Coordinates of C-alpha atoms in Angstrom, one line a residue:
Chain A
M1 CA 190.9 -53.6 -132.4
D2 CA 187.8 -54.7 -133.6
V3 CA 187.4 -57.0 -131.9
I4 CA 188.2 -55.0 -128.6
L5 CA 185.8 -52.1 -130.0
F6 CA 182.5 -54.1 -130.2
L7 CA 182.9 -56.0 -127.3
V8 CA 183.8 -52.4 -125.6
F9 CA 179.4 -50.8 -127.2
A10 CA 178.5 -54.5 -127.8
I11 CA 178.2 -55.0 -123.8
I12 CA 177.6 -50.1 -123.0
A13 CA 174.9 -50.8 -125.8
V14 CA 173.2 -54.6 -123.0
L15 CA 173.7 -52.2 -120.0
A16 CA 172.0 -49.4 -121.3
A17 CA 169.0 -50.9 -123.2
I18 CA 169.3 -53.2 -119.4
N19 CA 168.9 -49.2 -118.0
V20 CA 166.1 -48.4 -119.7
V21 CA 164.0 -51.2 -118.5
V22 CA 165.6 -51.0 -114.7
Q23 CA 165.4 -47.4 -114.1
T24 CA 162.2 -46.3 -113.2
H25 CA 162.3 -42.2 -114.1
P26 CA 160.9 -41.7 -117.7
I27 CA 164.6 -39.4 -118.2
A28 CA 166.9 -41.6 -116.7
S29 CA 166.1 -43.8 -119.3
A30 CA 165.4 -41.9 -122.0
V31 CA 169.6 -41.2 -121.0
S32 CA 170.0 -44.9 -121.1
L33 CA 168.2 -45.0 -124.7
I34 CA 170.0 -41.7 -126.5
G35 CA 173.7 -44.7 -124.5
V36 CA 171.9 -47.1 -126.1
M37 CA 170.7 -45.8 -130.4
G38 CA 175.1 -44.7 -129.7
S39 CA 176.8 -47.5 -129.6
L40 CA 174.6 -48.9 -131.7
A41 CA 175.9 -45.9 -134.2
V42 CA 180.0 -47.0 -133.9
L43 CA 178.7 -50.3 -134.1
Y44 CA 177.4 -50.3 -137.8
L45 CA 180.6 -48.1 -138.2
L46 CA 182.5 -51.1 -137.3
L47 CA 180.8 -52.9 -139.7
G48 CA 181.9 -50.3 -142.4
A49 CA 178.5 -48.8 -142.6
E50 CA 179.3 -44.2 -142.2
F51 CA 176.4 -42.9 -143.0
I52 CA 174.0 -44.9 -141.6
A53 CA 175.4 -44.7 -138.3
A54 CA 175.7 -41.2 -139.4
A55 CA 171.6 -41.2 -140.4
Q56 CA 171.4 -43.4 -136.6
V57 CA 172.4 -40.6 -135.4
I58 CA 171.1 -37.3 -136.7
V59 CA 167.3 -39.6 -136.9
Y60 CA 167.5 -41.7 -134.2
A61 CA 170.3 -40.6 -130.6
G62 CA 169.5 -36.6 -132.8
A63 CA 166.1 -35.9 -133.5
V64 CA 164.0 -39.1 -131.6
M65 CA 165.1 -38.4 -129.2
V66 CA 165.8 -35.3 -128.6
L67 CA 161.3 -35.4 -129.2
F68 CA 161.0 -38.2 -126.1
V69 CA 162.8 -36.1 -123.6
F70 CA 161.6 -32.6 -124.7
V71 CA 157.2 -34.6 -124.1
I72 CA 158.9 -35.9 -120.5
M73 CA 160.1 -32.5 -119.4
L74 CA 157.2 -30.6 -120.7
L75 CA 154.5 -33.2 -119.2
N76 CA 157.4 -33.1 -116.2
A77 CA 156.6 -37.2 -115.9
G78 CA 157.8 -38.5 -112.5
A79 CA 158.9 -41.0 -111.5
E80 CA 157.2 -44.8 -111.5
V81 CA 155.8 -46.4 -108.9
R82 CA 155.9 -50.4 -108.2
K83 CA 152.5 -51.4 -107.6
G84 CA 150.4 -55.1 -108.9
R85 CA 153.1 -57.0 -108.9
S86 CA 151.7 -60.3 -109.7
F87 CA 153.2 -63.4 -107.8
M88 CA 152.5 -65.7 -110.8
A89 CA 154.8 -62.9 -112.5
S90 CA 157.7 -62.8 -110.4
L91 CA 157.7 -66.8 -110.1
L92 CA 157.9 -67.9 -114.0
G93 CA 158.9 -65.0 -115.4
A94 CA 163.6 -65.8 -115.6
P95 CA 162.3 -69.4 -117.2
V96 CA 159.8 -68.6 -119.2
L97 CA 162.4 -65.4 -121.0
I98 CA 164.9 -67.8 -120.9
A99 CA 162.7 -70.9 -122.4
L100 CA 161.4 -67.9 -125.1
L101 CA 165.0 -66.9 -125.7
A102 CA 166.7 -71.1 -126.0
L103 CA 163.5 -71.6 -128.9
L104 CA 164.4 -67.5 -129.8
A105 CA 168.0 -69.3 -130.5
W106 CA 167.1 -73.1 -131.9
F107 CA 165.2 -71.7 -134.2
V108 CA 168.0 -69.4 -135.3
E109 CA 170.1 -72.1 -135.5
R110 CA 167.9 -74.1 -138.0
I111 CA 166.5 -72.2 -140.6
Y112 CA 170.2 -71.1 -141.0
P113 CA 172.4 -73.9 -140.0
E114 CA 175.4 -71.9 -142.3
S115 CA 175.3 -69.3 -141.5
V116 CA 179.1 -67.6 -141.5
G117 CA 179.9 -65.2 -139.4
V118 CA 179.6 -61.2 -139.6
H119 CA 183.7 -60.4 -140.1
F120 CA 185.5 -56.3 -139.3
G121 CA 185.6 -54.3 -142.9
G122 CA 184.4 -57.0 -145.6
F123 CA 181.5 -54.8 -146.1
T124 CA 182.7 -50.9 -147.8
G125 CA 179.8 -50.6 -149.5
G126 CA 178.3 -48.0 -146.8
G127 CA 179.3 -44.5 -148.1
P128 CA 176.4 -42.3 -149.2
D129 CA 176.5 -42.5 -152.5
A130 CA 176.2 -46.2 -152.3
I131 CA 173.1 -45.8 -150.0
G132 CA 171.6 -43.6 -152.2
R133 CA 172.1 -45.4 -155.5
A134 CA 170.5 -48.2 -153.9
L135 CA 168.1 -46.6 -152.7
F136 CA 166.8 -44.7 -155.7
T137 CA 168.0 -47.6 -158.4
T138 CA 167.0 -51.0 -156.4
Y139 CA 164.8 -50.1 -153.2
L140 CA 162.4 -47.3 -154.9
L141 CA 159.0 -48.9 -154.0
P142 CA 159.7 -50.0 -150.3
F143 CA 161.7 -47.1 -150.9
E144 CA 158.8 -44.3 -151.8
I145 CA 155.9 -46.7 -149.7
T146 CA 157.5 -46.2 -146.9
S147 CA 157.7 -42.1 -146.9
I148 CA 153.8 -42.4 -147.3
L149 CA 153.3 -45.0 -144.5
V150 CA 155.1 -42.6 -142.4
L151 CA 153.4 -39.3 -144.1
I152 CA 149.4 -40.9 -143.7
A153 CA 151.0 -41.5 -139.7
I154 CA 151.8 -37.6 -139.4
L155 CA 148.3 -37.3 -141.2
G156 CA 147.3 -39.4 -138.2
A157 CA 148.2 -37.6 -135.5
V158 CA 147.1 -34.3 -136.6
V159 CA 143.7 -35.6 -137.0
L160 CA 143.8 -37.8 -133.7
A161 CA 145.3 -34.4 -132.0
R162 CA 142.6 -32.5 -133.6
K163 CA 139.5 -34.7 -132.3
E164 CA 140.8 -33.9 -128.6
I165 CA 140.3 -30.6 -128.6
D166 CA 137.3 -30.0 -130.5
Chain B
M1 CA 202.2 -46.1 -138.3
D2 CA 204.1 -44.7 -135.6
S3 CA 204.5 -41.3 -137.6
F4 CA 200.9 -41.1 -138.4
I5 CA 200.0 -41.3 -134.3
V6 CA 202.7 -38.7 -133.0
I7 CA 201.3 -36.8 -136.7
S8 CA 197.4 -36.7 -134.7
L9 CA 198.9 -36.4 -131.4
I10 CA 200.8 -33.6 -132.1
K11 CA 198.2 -31.6 -134.1
T12 CA 195.0 -32.2 -131.5
F13 CA 197.5 -31.0 -129.0
V14 CA 197.9 -28.0 -131.0
I15 CA 194.4 -27.7 -132.0
F16 CA 193.4 -27.5 -128.9
A17 CA 195.3 -24.8 -127.9
V18 CA 194.3 -22.8 -130.5
L19 CA 190.9 -23.5 -129.9
M20 CA 191.3 -22.5 -125.9
T21 CA 192.8 -19.5 -126.7
T22 CA 190.1 -18.4 -129.1
L23 CA 187.4 -19.4 -127.2
A24 CA 189.3 -17.3 -124.2
Y25 CA 189.2 -14.0 -126.2
L26 CA 186.5 -14.3 -128.6
Q27 CA 184.9 -13.2 -125.6
W28 CA 187.1 -10.3 -125.1
V29 CA 186.4 -9.2 -128.6
E30 CA 182.7 -10.2 -128.2
R31 CA 182.8 -7.5 -124.4
K32 CA 185.0 -4.9 -127.0
V33 CA 182.5 -4.7 -130.0
I34 CA 180.0 -4.2 -128.4
A35 CA 181.5 -2.3 -126.3
H36 CA 182.0 0.0 -129.2
I37 CA 178.6 -0.7 -130.4
Q38 CA 177.2 1.0 -127.4
V39 CA 179.7 4.2 -127.3
R40 CA 181.9 2.4 -123.9
P41 CA 185.0 1.7 -123.8
G42 CA 184.5 -1.6 -122.7
P43 CA 187.0 -4.0 -120.7
Y44 CA 190.1 -1.9 -120.5
R45 CA 190.9 -2.6 -116.6
V46 CA 192.9 -5.6 -116.8
G47 CA 196.1 -5.0 -118.5
P48 CA 195.5 -2.8 -122.2
H49 CA 192.7 -2.4 -123.6
G50 CA 191.7 -5.7 -120.8
L51 CA 194.0 -8.4 -123.4
L52 CA 193.8 -9.6 -119.8
Q53 CA 190.5 -9.9 -119.4
P54 CA 190.7 -13.6 -120.4
L55 CA 192.8 -15.0 -118.1
A56 CA 191.4 -12.9 -114.9
D57 CA 188.2 -14.0 -116.0
V58 CA 189.8 -17.8 -116.4
I59 CA 191.0 -17.5 -112.9
K60 CA 188.1 -16.2 -112.0
L61 CA 186.4 -19.4 -112.6
I62 CA 188.7 -21.8 -111.5
T63 CA 188.9 -20.8 -108.1
K64 CA 185.4 -20.0 -107.8
E65 CA 182.7 -22.2 -105.6
D66 CA 181.2 -24.6 -106.9
L67 CA 177.6 -24.8 -105.4
T68 CA 175.8 -28.5 -105.9
P69 CA 172.5 -26.8 -104.7
P70 CA 171.1 -30.2 -102.1
Y71 CA 168.1 -31.0 -104.5
V72 CA 169.3 -31.3 -108.3
N73 CA 169.1 -34.4 -110.2
K74 CA 173.3 -35.9 -109.0
P75 CA 174.1 -37.4 -111.7
L76 CA 172.6 -36.1 -114.4
Y77 CA 173.2 -32.6 -113.5
L78 CA 177.3 -33.7 -113.0
F79 CA 177.3 -34.9 -116.9
A80 CA 175.5 -32.4 -118.5
P81 CA 178.0 -29.7 -118.8
F82 CA 180.8 -32.5 -119.4
F83 CA 178.6 -33.8 -123.0
A84 CA 177.5 -30.1 -123.6
I85 CA 181.5 -29.4 -124.6
T86 CA 182.8 -32.9 -125.7
M87 CA 179.7 -32.3 -127.6
A88 CA 180.1 -28.6 -129.1
L89 CA 184.9 -29.4 -128.7
L90 CA 184.3 -32.8 -131.4
S91 CA 183.4 -31.1 -134.3
I92 CA 186.5 -29.0 -134.7
S93 CA 187.7 -33.1 -135.0
V94 CA 187.7 -33.2 -139.1
I95 CA 186.9 -28.7 -140.2
P96 CA 190.3 -28.2 -142.0
F97 CA 191.9 -24.7 -142.0
G98 CA 194.6 -25.5 -144.8
P99 CA 196.1 -27.8 -147.8
T100 CA 198.8 -29.5 -146.6
I101 CA 202.2 -28.9 -145.4
E102 CA 205.3 -30.2 -145.2
V103 CA 206.7 -30.3 -141.5
A104 CA 210.4 -31.8 -140.8
G105 CA 210.2 -34.0 -144.2
Y106 CA 205.8 -34.9 -143.6
R107 CA 203.7 -34.0 -145.6
T108 CA 200.2 -33.6 -143.7
W109 CA 197.2 -32.2 -143.7
M110 CA 196.0 -29.3 -141.5
Q111 CA 192.6 -31.2 -140.8
L112 CA 192.4 -34.7 -137.9
T113 CA 190.8 -36.0 -139.8
D114 CA 188.6 -36.3 -142.6
L115 CA 186.1 -37.6 -142.9
N116 CA 183.6 -39.7 -145.9
I117 CA 180.6 -38.1 -144.6
G118 CA 182.2 -34.8 -142.3
V119 CA 179.1 -32.6 -142.9
L120 CA 176.6 -35.2 -141.8
F121 CA 180.0 -35.8 -138.8
I122 CA 179.3 -32.1 -137.3
L123 CA 175.0 -32.0 -137.9
A124 CA 174.8 -35.6 -136.1
V125 CA 177.9 -33.5 -133.0
S126 CA 175.6 -30.8 -133.3
S127 CA 172.2 -32.6 -132.6
M128 CA 173.5 -34.8 -130.1
G129 CA 175.0 -31.1 -127.7
V130 CA 171.0 -30.1 -127.7
Y131 CA 171.1 -32.6 -124.7
G132 CA 173.4 -30.8 -122.8
I133 CA 171.9 -27.6 -122.3
A134 CA 167.5 -29.6 -121.7
L135 CA 169.4 -32.6 -119.3
A136 CA 170.6 -29.1 -117.4
G137 CA 167.5 -28.2 -117.0
W138 CA 165.4 -30.9 -116.8
A139 CA 168.8 -31.6 -113.7
S140 CA 168.5 -28.9 -112.0
N141 CA 164.9 -28.5 -110.9
N142 CA 164.2 -25.3 -111.0
K143 CA 161.0 -24.5 -113.4
Y144 CA 163.3 -21.3 -113.9
A145 CA 165.8 -24.0 -115.5
L146 CA 163.2 -26.3 -117.3
L147 CA 162.0 -23.6 -118.9
G148 CA 165.1 -22.4 -120.4
G149 CA 165.9 -26.5 -121.5
L150 CA 162.3 -26.5 -122.5
R151 CA 162.9 -23.6 -125.0
S152 CA 166.4 -24.6 -126.4
S153 CA 165.2 -27.5 -127.0
A154 CA 162.0 -26.9 -128.8
Q155 CA 164.2 -24.2 -130.9
M156 CA 167.6 -26.3 -131.1
I157 CA 164.4 -29.0 -133.2
S158 CA 163.4 -26.6 -134.8
Y159 CA 165.8 -24.9 -136.1
E160 CA 168.1 -28.1 -137.3
L161 CA 165.7 -28.8 -139.9
P162 CA 166.3 -25.2 -142.1
L163 CA 169.2 -25.6 -141.4
S164 CA 169.4 -29.3 -142.7
M165 CA 168.1 -28.3 -145.8
A166 CA 170.3 -25.6 -146.5
I167 CA 173.0 -26.7 -145.4
A168 CA 171.8 -29.5 -148.2
S169 CA 172.3 -26.9 -151.7
P170 CA 175.7 -26.5 -151.8
L171 CA 176.2 -30.4 -150.6
L172 CA 174.2 -30.4 -154.5
I173 CA 176.0 -28.9 -156.3
S174 CA 179.8 -29.6 -155.2
N175 CA 178.7 -33.5 -155.1
T176 CA 180.5 -34.1 -152.2
L177 CA 179.8 -34.7 -148.2
S178 CA 184.0 -34.6 -146.8
L179 CA 184.5 -31.1 -146.4
R180 CA 188.6 -31.2 -147.6
R181 CA 187.8 -31.9 -151.4
L182 CA 183.7 -29.8 -151.1
V183 CA 187.3 -26.5 -150.8
G184 CA 187.8 -28.6 -153.1
T185 CA 185.7 -28.1 -155.9
Q186 CA 185.1 -24.5 -155.2
A187 CA 189.3 -23.8 -155.9
G188 CA 189.9 -20.4 -158.1
N189 CA 187.8 -17.0 -158.5
L190 CA 186.0 -15.7 -155.9
W191 CA 182.7 -17.2 -158.1
H192 CA 183.3 -20.8 -157.5
W193 CA 182.7 -20.2 -154.4
N194 CA 179.2 -21.8 -154.0
L195 CA 177.6 -18.7 -152.8
F196 CA 177.5 -16.8 -156.4
H197 CA 176.3 -19.5 -157.7
G198 CA 173.5 -18.7 -158.8
W199 CA 170.9 -18.0 -155.7
Q200 CA 172.9 -20.6 -153.5
Y201 CA 172.9 -16.7 -151.2
V202 CA 169.3 -18.0 -149.5
S203 CA 171.0 -21.0 -148.5
F204 CA 173.8 -18.5 -146.9
I205 CA 170.9 -16.9 -145.6
V206 CA 168.2 -19.6 -143.8
F207 CA 172.1 -21.2 -143.0
L208 CA 173.3 -18.1 -141.1
I209 CA 170.0 -17.9 -139.6
A210 CA 169.7 -21.7 -138.6
G211 CA 172.5 -21.1 -137.2
F212 CA 171.8 -17.8 -135.3
A213 CA 169.1 -19.9 -133.6
E214 CA 171.6 -23.2 -133.3
T215 CA 173.4 -21.4 -131.7
N216 CA 171.6 -19.8 -128.8
R217 CA 172.0 -16.6 -129.5
V218 CA 171.1 -12.7 -129.8
P219 CA 167.9 -12.6 -131.4
F220 CA 167.6 -16.8 -130.5
D221 CA 168.6 -15.7 -127.2
L222 CA 165.4 -16.7 -125.5
P223 CA 167.1 -20.8 -123.2
E224 CA 168.8 -17.6 -120.9
A225 CA 166.8 -14.4 -121.8
E226 CA 167.4 -12.5 -118.2
N227 CA 164.5 -10.7 -117.8
E228 CA 161.7 -13.6 -118.3
L229 CA 164.2 -16.4 -117.1
V230 CA 166.9 -15.1 -114.8
A231 CA 170.1 -17.3 -116.7
G232 CA 167.3 -20.2 -118.1
Y233 CA 169.4 -23.5 -118.2
H234 CA 172.0 -22.6 -116.6
T235 CA 171.2 -21.4 -113.7
E236 CA 172.2 -23.7 -111.1
Y237 CA 175.8 -23.8 -112.4
S238 CA 178.3 -22.5 -111.3
S239 CA 181.8 -22.1 -111.4
M240 CA 183.7 -24.3 -114.4
K241 CA 180.6 -26.1 -114.9
F242 CA 178.6 -22.4 -115.8
A243 CA 182.4 -21.9 -117.5
S244 CA 182.1 -25.0 -119.6
F245 CA 178.5 -23.9 -121.2
F246 CA 179.9 -20.6 -121.9
M247 CA 182.4 -22.5 -123.4
A248 CA 180.6 -24.3 -125.9
E249 CA 178.7 -22.1 -126.4
Y250 CA 181.8 -20.9 -127.9
A251 CA 183.2 -23.7 -129.4
N252 CA 179.3 -24.3 -131.3
M253 CA 180.2 -20.9 -132.7
I254 CA 183.1 -21.0 -134.4
T255 CA 181.7 -24.7 -136.0
V256 CA 179.3 -23.1 -136.9
S257 CA 181.3 -20.0 -139.0
S258 CA 183.8 -22.7 -140.4
M259 CA 180.9 -24.1 -141.7
A260 CA 180.0 -21.5 -143.3
T261 CA 183.3 -20.6 -144.8
L262 CA 183.3 -23.7 -146.0
L263 CA 180.0 -24.6 -147.7
F264 CA 179.6 -21.1 -149.2
L265 CA 182.8 -19.4 -149.2
G266 CA 185.0 -21.5 -150.2
G267 CA 187.0 -22.4 -146.4
W268 CA 191.0 -21.5 -147.8
V269 CA 191.1 -20.6 -150.9
A270 CA 192.2 -17.0 -151.7
P271 CA 188.9 -14.7 -153.9
W272 CA 191.6 -14.5 -157.1
P273 CA 194.7 -16.1 -158.8
E274 CA 197.9 -16.1 -156.7
Q275 CA 199.1 -15.1 -160.1
Y276 CA 196.6 -12.6 -160.1
G277 CA 198.8 -11.4 -156.3
S278 CA 195.7 -12.5 -153.8
G279 CA 199.7 -13.3 -151.8
F280 CA 200.0 -9.8 -151.2
V281 CA 196.1 -9.0 -149.8
P282 CA 197.4 -10.0 -146.0
V283 CA 201.1 -7.8 -147.2
V284 CA 199.1 -4.8 -147.1
L285 CA 197.0 -5.0 -145.0
F286 CA 199.3 -5.9 -142.3
A287 CA 201.8 -3.3 -143.7
G288 CA 198.4 -0.9 -144.1
A289 CA 198.1 -0.6 -140.3
G290 CA 201.7 -1.0 -138.7
I291 CA 202.2 2.7 -141.0
I292 CA 198.8 4.2 -139.9
A293 CA 199.4 3.4 -136.0
L294 CA 203.0 4.9 -136.6
M295 CA 201.8 8.1 -138.0
H296 CA 199.9 8.1 -135.4
G297 CA 202.4 7.5 -132.8
L298 CA 204.3 10.2 -134.5
N299 CA 201.1 12.7 -133.5
P300 CA 200.2 11.2 -130.8
A301 CA 196.9 12.0 -129.5
R302 CA 198.7 11.1 -125.8
K303 CA 201.3 11.3 -123.6
R304 CA 201.4 7.3 -123.8
D305 CA 200.7 6.6 -127.3
Q306 CA 204.3 7.7 -128.6
Y307 CA 206.0 5.0 -126.6
T308 CA 202.6 1.9 -127.4
L309 CA 201.3 2.9 -131.6
P310 CA 204.9 2.7 -132.2
V311 CA 205.4 -1.1 -131.0
V312 CA 201.8 -2.2 -132.5
G313 CA 203.0 -0.7 -135.8
V314 CA 206.2 -2.6 -135.4
I315 CA 205.1 -5.7 -134.4
F316 CA 203.2 -5.9 -138.0
L317 CA 205.5 -4.8 -140.5
I318 CA 207.2 -7.5 -138.3
V319 CA 203.5 -9.9 -139.0
A320 CA 203.3 -8.2 -143.3
A321 CA 207.4 -8.6 -143.6
V322 CA 206.6 -12.7 -142.5
F323 CA 203.7 -12.4 -144.9
L324 CA 205.9 -12.4 -147.5
L325 CA 208.6 -14.7 -146.9
P326 CA 208.2 -18.2 -149.6
V327 CA 208.9 -20.9 -146.8
V328 CA 205.9 -20.0 -145.0
Q329 CA 203.2 -18.6 -147.6
S330 CA 202.3 -22.3 -148.5
W331 CA 200.7 -22.5 -144.8
L332 CA 200.7 -18.7 -143.8
L333 CA 197.6 -17.9 -147.0
P334 CA 195.4 -20.8 -146.6
L335 CA 194.9 -20.4 -142.9
F336 CA 195.3 -16.3 -142.7
W337 CA 191.6 -17.0 -146.0
F338 CA 190.5 -18.8 -143.6
L339 CA 191.1 -17.0 -140.3
A340 CA 189.7 -13.7 -141.8
K341 CA 186.3 -15.7 -143.4
T342 CA 185.9 -16.7 -139.9
G343 CA 186.3 -13.8 -138.2
A344 CA 184.0 -11.8 -140.5
I345 CA 180.8 -14.1 -139.2
L346 CA 182.2 -15.0 -136.3
F347 CA 182.2 -10.2 -136.4
A348 CA 178.8 -10.7 -138.4
F349 CA 177.4 -12.1 -134.4
I350 CA 179.1 -10.3 -132.3
W351 CA 176.9 -7.3 -134.7
V352 CA 173.6 -8.7 -134.4
R353 CA 174.3 -9.3 -130.7
G354 CA 174.9 -5.3 -130.5
T355 CA 172.3 -4.6 -132.6
L356 CA 169.4 -6.6 -132.4
P357 CA 166.4 -6.7 -129.9
R358 CA 165.3 -10.1 -128.9
F359 CA 162.6 -12.7 -130.4
R360 CA 159.4 -12.9 -128.7
Y361 CA 158.8 -17.2 -127.8
D362 CA 154.9 -18.0 -130.6
Q363 CA 157.8 -15.1 -133.0
L364 CA 160.3 -17.1 -132.7
M365 CA 158.4 -20.4 -133.7
G366 CA 155.9 -19.3 -136.0
F367 CA 159.6 -17.5 -138.2
A368 CA 161.1 -21.4 -138.1
W369 CA 158.1 -23.6 -139.4
K370 CA 156.3 -21.1 -141.2
F371 CA 158.7 -18.5 -142.9
L372 CA 162.5 -19.8 -142.6
F373 CA 161.7 -24.0 -143.2
P374 CA 159.2 -23.6 -146.5
T375 CA 162.1 -21.3 -148.1
A376 CA 164.5 -23.8 -147.4
V377 CA 162.3 -26.4 -148.8
L378 CA 161.8 -24.6 -152.0
N379 CA 165.5 -23.0 -151.8
L380 CA 166.7 -26.9 -151.9
L381 CA 163.7 -27.6 -154.3
A382 CA 164.8 -25.6 -157.2
T383 CA 168.0 -25.6 -156.7
A384 CA 168.3 -30.0 -156.5
L385 CA 166.2 -29.3 -160.5
V386 CA 168.5 -27.2 -161.4
V387 CA 172.0 -29.2 -160.7
A388 CA 170.3 -32.3 -162.8
L389 CA 169.8 -30.3 -165.7
V390 CA 172.7 -28.6 -166.0
S391 CA 174.7 -32.2 -164.9

């Protein structure tokens, strides 16, 4: 059952991810990206990380993608036009991509030779209390640094936007 | 395992049927209440007091011509209403209506499923519901619909922050994310409800205001402001596609009301313990209503009242007698309290619609970001401080 669900949602995630790139209209790409986020949340749920799954839907599929869709709608962005495709790119694209993937696979195999496969239901510490305890004890420093990083990013965006208005 | 599947299927069917009927009749209740606020009778022609009006509306909506304008983005145009109604109906699956009941030897909860992240699940599902409206506005390829969709997504992003902050305060007090255990921590007396913990009425009010905005209700119904946007995001929708947006709005109203009941008003728990006679409240209410109806039937104001009012009175008296039966009391009383609290909040929704005018758009955004959000943050910080000091 777990394996079937995993395969179904993994396939949906990959297909939607490909669709994000293939679609020429930004709204269609954004909707495909929501599909990717949603199926990733299901994969987290299958692994036993229910809090991460809920956060994935609330933060990424909910808040972030709504902002994306909102901005695309606000700018009324039209469909992209295909232009400037170089001959070299269409000739070498696929072979180079396959070579890159093969190289990555080889490195992963070399660095983690005896990696154990993931099995479903083996992880149980995915509830909100376990996550909260880990965030505020073991990983307190990285957590706080990340929040300050986000704050800096917001301030940077405010500064950049203000300069354009003046 | 087999009995689990069968029980779940039965529960799903019952909850779905009840929810659909409630959706249809909530609209009748809304029209009646607003009509009486505005001193007019409201729906009156179809059935007694317009009671069959929802049925007539359903038949009308199903048989209407389903028009798809030629200039729309077809896949998203068809997907949007479907998505909106799915997300609106999904959240009812984690809402508990009462404690365990025993039917034919099987013990089961009056709830489809209990998640240990139930509150987060509802937040996630409701945040996904925005897409139905936003994509409908965009795919319609119409300036009014686009403006409605834009307004709706901006409004829902803004008001989701105070909503989540307001939900977090009772969660801190109850120390759980499971809706079933949330009610368990509020059992006992009236002052055990999260609403009466210190100043939690602030979170309750913030939650209700943000809930009004999340469901696009008056005074926050700018996405469908008739006098500027025709019908907003559903301008280009007809027949059942329009009906699914309509149903989604009412289903979201029910979800917000049930959430307020579960988070702040103690869910299905009676206001005071049963040994002090809280079990007799519904009996007294229904019997009183029945006696009043009978008395008016004896002195009829109109001729047909001498037949109809006694019938209504006898029905009320029978309902009151049913509440006295010990066999059904164990599940009927919690259900009564849950429905009474949720119904009171739903009535407040309708009442506000009958009384308040619509916001201006800049007022709406200013209110969310300059007043409601800071209030919710301060409230959450103060609650967290007190909870940390006490425990």
